[in-house]
Amino acid sequence: MPVEVVGGPVYRQAFRPWNAAFAACRHTSASGDGNCIAVIFHLDVENSSMTRHETNFTNASPFNSLVSVRRHPLDEQASHKLSTRVVAYTPGFEEVARLFERASNDLGTETNLGVIRRIMSNNPASVLAFARREGFDCAAPHAEGIIAWLPLTAAGHTALLNGTFNVQDPDPFHLTAQHEPSTAIYVWAIYAPGLAGGVGIAFDQMSSPLHRHADLYARAASISGRRLITTLGFEPLDTIQPTAPSGLYVFRKPGSPLGRPLYDSYPTPGQHYTVTVVRTHDDLAKVMAIRSAVYIGEQACPFEEEFDGNDFSSTHLIGYAGDEPAASLRVRCFATFAKVERLAVRQEYRRSRLAPLIVKAAHELCRMKGYARVYGHAQKGLVNFWRRAGARPFPGAREFAFSDYDYVEMLAEIEPHPNAIAVGADPYVIIRPEGRWHTTGVLERSGDRSTKRPKEGR
């Protein structure tokens, strides 16, 4: 189904119209009337039946293979230029029903208007209509294209990632209401005959303050669809998160929790155990509470020995079970090695995978700082745990005791990260918050302001 578009050749693609609101997609033969019909952007890889493709499109040489088509990421679309030719607005239900019925007639599908009405009643902003700016009358708008998208709650995002999200009839608990911030956005359907350039304008709506950090998700139902969404900047989710449902694609926005390093993984929807670097007084209080419970409460360690004067010169990590702080660990950096210490896991989480996870996160943090060696003191009864984490007693390692327990020196050899922070790195990266070197920091944003230069002699 070719689409004559305002936004350029990147949008001239075909999608199978199996969608939440589109049921019973049927196989049809190729037509030869040459009419441009629509883009239907979605989804379900099951019940995969073929849609109608215009012969003059499928045989057109520029689009037989899109491997060489350059990327046009959604966040780089020139929406200010598109808006000179396309108007986007929130339609009424009658207009939406008319367009979905038109899509159903064009594409040989059935439409569940009841589901669409429920979605729009919950959040009218989840449907956006397009029309040509020329001749547009706000008193009597006439939608020519439409995009439907589902802003998801944290529970909806988790359901999407674990494969339990009901695309055909979404659970209201999984959807945000109007003016509520979303955790993720699911692109439900696009029908835009000749107006697919409106997708760039719709992306602006999906990047408003309420949705600024909400990643976009979609399913490509054909090879051409898959090529198009990757051209637009979508990635296969299972290459970022191996446990993700097959066939789901994601467009990651700046600050996306997906693909973040392990030491900055809290919170990540769909993952129960996560880790983050301590950056606030509240975070440090959580660390102290965990260590007090483990070392002072269980091991009867004196307060002044547990809180030994090194806490304010260290990097701390917190491990979470859901939103519950459950583990902590401290890292101190020296000239040629980093020292991992004060690992504490609350008793009820010791049979979980949180302890090895937070140690692995600490090693990743040390790699990013350019270290090749991580040193530690292991309680004699926990040597096997530290062995599984990659550490070994080294030649000449000493055994000694403090705070009533026996310890042995151990060392883990690690490979420094290829992009480790070093002299010569981007200065903006160096001044980013600890453990957040992968995302833009507040001081970077301040660089957009005009500079102030003090007068000489002051």
PDB file of C-alpha atoms in Angstrom, residues 295 299 342 377-380 383 398-409:
ATOM      1  CA  TYR A 295      26.428  -5.576  60.100  1.00  0.00           C
ATOM      2  CA  GLN A 299      26.903  -9.330  63.129  1.00  0.00           C
ATOM      3  CA  ARG A 342      30.838  -3.387  52.552  1.00  0.00           C
ATOM      4  CA  HIS A 377      38.638  -8.476  51.538  1.00  0.00           C
ATOM      5  CA  ALA A 378      36.433 -11.572  51.656  1.00  0.00           C
ATOM      6  CA  GLN A 379      35.144 -13.137  54.833  1.00  0.00           C
ATOM      7  CA  LYS A 380      36.589 -16.646  54.992  1.00  0.00           C
ATOM      8  CA  VAL A 383      35.329 -16.942  49.557  1.00  0.00           C
ATOM      9  CA  ARG A 398      47.238 -12.243  53.467  1.00  0.00           C
ATOM     10  CA  GLU A 399      44.702 -13.498  55.922  1.00  0.00           C
ATOM     11  CA  PHE A 400      43.789 -11.148  58.765  1.00  0.00           C
ATOM     12  CA  ALA A 401      40.918 -10.249  61.090  1.00  0.00           C
ATOM     13  CA  PHE A 402      38.855  -7.170  61.920  1.00  0.00           C
ATOM     14  CA  SER A 403      35.490  -6.569  63.580  1.00  0.00           C
ATOM     15  CA  ASP A 404      35.551 -10.167  64.914  1.00  0.00           C
ATOM     16  CA  TYR A 405      35.702 -11.908  61.508  1.00  0.00           C
ATOM     17  CA  ASP A 406      38.524 -13.553  59.494  1.00  0.00           C
ATOM     18  CA  TYR A 407      39.257 -12.140  56.044  1.00  0.00           C
ATOM     19  CA  VAL A 408      41.449 -12.937  53.043  1.00  0.00           C
ATOM     20  CA  GLU A 409      42.686 -10.644  50.295  1.00  0.00           C
TER      21      GLU A 409
END
